[in-house]
Coordinates of C-alpha atoms in Angstrom, one line a residue:
X30 CA 0.1 0.1 -0.2
X31 CA 1.3 3.7 -0.9
X32 CA 0.0 6.5 1.2
X33 CA 1.5 10.2 0.3
X34 CA -0.6 12.2 3.0
X35 CA 0.5 11.4 6.1
X36 CA 3.0 13.1 8.7
X37 CA 6.2 11.0 9.1
X38 CA 8.3 10.7 12.5
X39 CA 11.7 9.4 12.1
X40 CA 12.8 8.2 15.9
X41 CA 15.1 5.5 14.3
X42 CA 16.5 5.5 10.8
X43 CA 18.1 2.8 8.7
X44 CA 19.4 2.3 5.1
X45 CA 19.1 -1.2 3.5
X46 CA 21.3 -2.1 0.7
X47 CA 19.5 -3.9 -2.0
X48 CA 22.2 -5.0 -4.1
X49 CA 21.8 -6.6 -7.5
X50 CA 24.3 -8.1 -9.8
X51 CA 25.0 -6.5 -13.3
X52 CA 23.7 -8.9 -15.9
X53 CA 21.0 -10.6 -13.5
X54 CA 18.9 -7.8 -12.3
X55 CA 16.5 -10.4 -10.7
X56 CA 18.9 -11.5 -7.7
X57 CA 20.0 -9.8 -5.0
X58 CA 22.4 -10.3 -2.0
X59 CA 20.9 -11.4 1.1
X60 CA 22.1 -12.3 4.7
X61 CA 20.3 -14.3 7.3
X62 CA 19.3 -12.5 10.4
X63 CA 21.6 -13.6 13.6
X64 CA 19.5 -12.4 16.2
X65 CA 15.7 -11.5 17.5
X66 CA 14.9 -7.7 17.8
X67 CA 11.5 -6.4 18.8
X68 CA 12.4 -2.7 18.4
X69 CA 13.3 -3.4 14.6
X70 CA 10.8 -6.2 13.5
X71 CA 13.1 -9.1 13.1
X72 CA 13.8 -12.8 13.7
X73 CA 17.0 -14.9 14.0
X74 CA 17.0 -16.9 10.7
X75 CA 15.1 -14.7 8.4
X76 CA 16.2 -13.7 5.0
X77 CA 17.1 -10.1 4.3
X78 CA 19.1 -7.4 2.2
X79 CA 21.8 -5.9 4.6
X80 CA 20.2 -3.4 6.6
X81 CA 22.3 -0.9 8.7
X82 CA 21.0 1.8 11.4
X83 CA 22.2 5.5 10.4
X84 CA 23.9 7.0 13.4
X85 CA 23.8 10.7 14.6
X86 CA 25.2 13.1 12.3
X87 CA 25.7 10.7 9.4
X88 CA 24.6 10.5 5.9
X89 CA 22.5 7.8 4.0
X90 CA 25.7 7.4 2.0
X91 CA 28.0 7.0 4.9
X92 CA 25.6 4.5 6.7
X93 CA 25.6 2.8 2.9
X94 CA 29.4 2.6 3.0
X95 CA 29.2 1.0 6.6
X96 CA 27.0 -2.2 5.0
X97 CA 30.1 -3.2 3.4
X98 CA 33.8 -2.9 3.6
X99 CA 36.1 -3.6 0.2
X100 CA 38.9 -5.7 1.7
X101 CA 40.5 -9.2 1.7
X102 CA 40.7 -9.6 5.2
X103 CA 37.3 -9.3 6.4
X104 CA 35.8 -5.7 7.9
X105 CA 33.6 -5.2 10.7
X106 CA 30.8 -4.2 8.2
X107 CA 27.7 -6.6 7.6
X108 CA 29.5 -7.9 4.7
X109 CA 32.9 -8.0 2.9
X110 CA 33.8 -7.5 -0.6
X111 CA 36.1 -9.9 -1.2
X112 CA 36.6 -9.4 -5.0
X113 CA 35.1 -6.9 -7.3
X114 CA 33.1 -3.9 -6.6
X115 CA 29.6 -2.4 -5.4
X116 CA 28.5 0.6 -7.1
X117 CA 27.6 3.6 -5.3
X118 CA 26.3 6.8 -7.1
X119 CA 27.5 10.2 -6.5
X120 CA 24.2 11.2 -6.1
X121 CA 22.8 8.8 -3.9
X122 CA 19.4 10.1 -4.6
X123 CA 19.0 8.4 -7.8
X124 CA 19.7 5.0 -6.3
X125 CA 16.6 5.5 -4.0
X126 CA 13.9 2.7 -4.2
X127 CA 11.6 3.3 -1.2
X128 CA 10.8 4.5 2.6
X129 CA 9.2 2.0 4.7
X130 CA 8.3 2.0 8.2
X131 CA 9.2 -1.3 9.8
X132 CA 7.6 -0.1 13.2
X133 CA 6.0 3.0 14.8
X134 CA 8.7 6.0 14.4
X135 CA 11.3 3.4 13.0
X136 CA 12.1 3.9 9.1
X137 CA 14.0 2.0 6.5
X138 CA 15.2 3.9 3.6
X139 CA 16.1 1.2 0.9
X140 CA 18.6 2.1 -1.9
X141 CA 19.5 0.2 -5.5
X142 CA 23.0 -0.8 -5.6
X143 CA 24.9 -3.1 -8.1
X144 CA 27.5 -5.4 -8.2
X145 CA 30.4 -6.4 -11.0
X146 CA 29.5 -9.8 -12.0
X147 CA 32.7 -11.3 -10.5
X148 CA 32.2 -9.7 -7.2
X149 CA 32.6 -12.1 -4.0
X150 CA 31.3 -11.4 -0.7
X151 CA 32.0 -12.8 3.0
X152 CA 30.1 -12.3 6.1
X153 CA 31.9 -9.5 8.4
X154 CA 34.3 -10.4 11.0
X155 CA 31.7 -8.6 13.6
X156 CA 28.3 -9.5 11.6
X157 CA 25.9 -10.9 14.0
X158 CA 24.1 -12.7 10.7
X159 CA 24.3 -16.2 10.1
X160 CA 26.1 -17.8 7.0
X161 CA 27.5 -16.3 4.4
X162 CA 26.1 -13.5 2.1
X163 CA 24.0 -15.5 -0.7
X164 CA 22.2 -14.1 -3.9
X165 CA 18.3 -14.8 -3.8
X166 CA 16.0 -14.6 -6.8
X167 CA 13.3 -11.7 -6.2
X168 CA 10.6 -14.4 -7.5
X169 CA 11.3 -16.3 -4.0
X170 CA 10.1 -13.5 -1.8
X171 CA 6.7 -13.5 -1.3
X172 CA 4.0 -13.2 1.4
X173 CA 3.1 -16.8 1.4
X174 CA 6.4 -17.6 3.2
X175 CA 5.5 -16.2 6.7
X176 CA 8.8 -15.5 9.0
X177 CA 11.2 -16.4 5.9
X178 CA 11.6 -13.0 5.1
X179 CA 12.2 -10.0 7.0
X180 CA 9.6 -7.5 7.3
X181 CA 10.2 -5.1 4.8
X182 CA 11.4 -7.3 2.1
X183 CA 8.2 -7.5 0.3
X184 CA 8.1 -3.8 0.1
X185 CA 11.6 -3.4 -1.3
X186 CA 10.9 -6.2 -4.0
X187 CA 7.3 -4.6 -4.9
X188 CA 9.2 -1.0 -5.2
X189 CA 12.0 -2.9 -7.4
X190 CA 9.4 -4.6 -9.7
X191 CA 8.0 -0.8 -10.6
X192 CA 11.8 0.4 -11.3
X193 CA 12.2 -2.5 -13.7
X194 CA 9.0 -2.0 -15.4
X195 CA 9.9 2.0 -16.5
X196 CA 13.2 2.8 -14.8
X197 CA 12.9 6.3 -16.3
X198 CA 9.7 7.5 -14.8
X199 CA 10.3 5.4 -11.4
X200 CA 9.1 7.2 -8.5
X201 CA 10.4 5.9 -5.1
X202 CA 7.3 4.8 -2.9
X203 CA 6.5 5.2 0.9
X204 CA 5.0 2.4 2.8
X205 CA 3.4 3.3 6.4
X206 CA 3.0 -0.3 7.3
X207 CA 4.9 -3.8 6.4
X208 CA 2.6 -6.5 5.2
X209 CA 4.3 -9.4 7.1
X210 CA 5.1 -7.6 10.5
X211 CA 5.7 -10.0 13.5
X212 CA 3.4 -10.7 16.0
X213 CA 3.9 -9.0 19.4
X214 CA 2.9 -12.0 20.9
X215 CA 6.0 -13.6 19.5
X216 CA 8.4 -11.3 21.1
X217 CA 6.5 -11.7 24.6
X218 CA 6.9 -15.6 24.4
X219 CA 10.8 -14.8 23.3
X220 CA 10.8 -12.5 26.5
X221 CA 9.5 -15.2 28.9
X222 CA 11.9 -17.5 27.9
X223 CA 10.4 -19.7 25.3
X224 CA 12.6 -20.7 22.4
X225 CA 12.0 -19.2 18.8
X226 CA 10.8 -22.2 17.3
X227 CA 8.4 -22.9 20.2
X228 CA 6.9 -19.3 20.1
X229 CA 6.5 -19.7 16.2
X230 CA 5.0 -23.3 16.6
X231 CA 2.5 -21.9 19.3
X232 CA 1.5 -19.2 16.9
X233 CA 0.8 -21.5 14.2
X234 CA -0.9 -24.0 16.4
X235 CA -3.2 -21.1 17.8
X236 CA -4.2 -20.2 14.4
X237 CA -5.2 -23.8 13.3

């Protein structure tokens, strides 16, 4: 859903790096979340594009740079570029895909970046993600797979599809809600000491 006439309050903001590969526009680079967060609406094991919180006084472009590091030795960032390059345009506004309210007052700004075909990636040294970064086809991201993709990814893919249809006339979109927000009872269950697997099982069982 796209809503234009609402006031926006940003108590916390982040950037999302939606990285595609030159020559293969239908795949994006993904990470696997390594922890749960009620605040930022995610669960351990969810697949996502790399997100990063914007620090005080930091520009969106600087925050995007922190998403990845170009070093053979592994960086402190979310992902490390082992070989190749990710293109970050001089005018970052040209890469703007969409703005998504992940939770009340918490907004994600997604940007479309591209990597050279030979680019390879590794998990950053201090990243809390699971496994190595991997390429995922955009057709795999849909709302039938509950708790598989991090909230916000459906909206990013929707905006990206609109961009692919007509890049020259694409208008960045604003989403005031996410389609697959995680029920608060999941976090309540986790806070009480119940495992993630059991919390999800209880939710599914209650719905049947």
